[in-house]
Short mmCIF file of C-alpha atoms in Angstrom, two decimals:
data_model
loop_
_atom_site.label_atom_id
_atom_site.label_comp_id
_atom_site.label_asym_id
_atom_site.label_seq_id
_atom_site.Cartn_x
_atom_site.Cartn_y
_atom_site.Cartn_z
CA MET A 261 155.48 211.08 108.27
CA ARG A 262 159.04 210.38 108.86
CA VAL A 263 162.07 212.14 107.46
CA HIS A 264 165.54 210.77 107.20
CA LEU A 265 168.46 213.08 106.31
CA ASP A 266 171.65 211.19 105.26
CA ARG A 267 174.43 213.08 106.97
CA GLN A 268 177.05 211.41 104.81
CA LEU A 269 175.44 212.97 101.60
CA CYS A 270 174.61 216.46 103.06
CA GLN A 271 176.96 219.12 101.77
CA GLY A 272 175.41 221.94 103.73
CA HIS A 273 173.64 223.86 101.07
CA GLY A 274 171.07 224.88 103.55
CA ARG A 275 168.06 224.74 101.24
CA CYS A 276 166.14 222.30 103.51
CA TYR A 277 166.16 224.52 106.54
CA ALA A 278 165.84 227.83 104.62
CA LEU A 279 162.63 226.57 102.93
CA ALA A 280 161.30 224.50 105.83
CA PRO A 281 162.59 225.64 109.17
CA ALA A 282 159.77 223.92 111.00
CA VAL A 283 161.15 220.58 109.88
CA TYR A 284 164.99 221.09 109.25
CA GLU A 285 167.60 223.07 111.11
CA PRO A 286 171.37 223.57 110.68
CA ASP A 287 174.03 222.01 112.84
CA ASP A 288 177.01 223.94 113.91
CA ASN A 289 178.66 223.43 110.62
CA GLY A 290 175.56 224.45 108.50
CA HIS A 291 174.67 220.79 107.52
CA GLY A 292 170.94 219.88 107.86
CA LEU A 293 169.29 218.14 110.64
CA VAL A 294 165.74 216.92 111.07
CA ALA A 295 164.25 219.14 113.80
CA THR A 296 161.13 217.01 114.37
CA ASP A 297 160.42 213.32 113.96
CA PRO A 298 157.84 212.31 113.33
CA VAL A 299 156.71 215.40 111.28
CA PRO A 300 153.41 216.81 112.34
CA ASP A 301 150.56 216.85 109.86
CA SER A 302 150.86 220.64 109.52
CA SER A 303 154.45 220.33 108.24
CA HIS A 304 154.09 217.51 105.74
CA GLU A 305 154.19 219.97 102.75
CA ALA A 306 157.28 221.73 104.12
CA ALA A 307 159.11 218.37 104.71
CA ARG A 308 158.48 217.50 101.05
CA LEU A 309 159.60 220.89 99.95
CA GLY A 310 162.82 220.72 101.77
CA SER A 311 163.54 217.21 100.38
CA ALA A 312 162.77 218.16 96.87
CA ASN A 313 165.16 221.02 96.90
CA CYS A 314 168.10 219.08 98.39
CA PRO A 315 170.76 219.05 95.55
CA GLU A 316 172.42 215.94 96.99
CA ASP A 317 169.15 213.99 97.40
CA ALA A 318 170.14 213.49 101.05
CA ILE A 319 166.62 213.68 102.39
CA THR A 320 164.08 210.79 102.29
CA VAL A 321 160.44 211.43 103.22
CA ALA A 322 158.25 208.40 104.14
CA ASP A 323 154.54 208.55 104.96
CA ASP A 324 153.56 206.45 107.87
#
């Protein structure tokens, strides 16, 4: 699984890394970053949860 976080769309709500810290992390300004790519099998559900809760739809999850 691959995850793309569009930094232009991210507004720094922090839901992704609050809900899925194994996949997402904050940068110095509180905007999201993808912490691991590709995402390990054990974190697929977390990656989808973080993506689904992004109010800006800045995260795209793609299965390999």
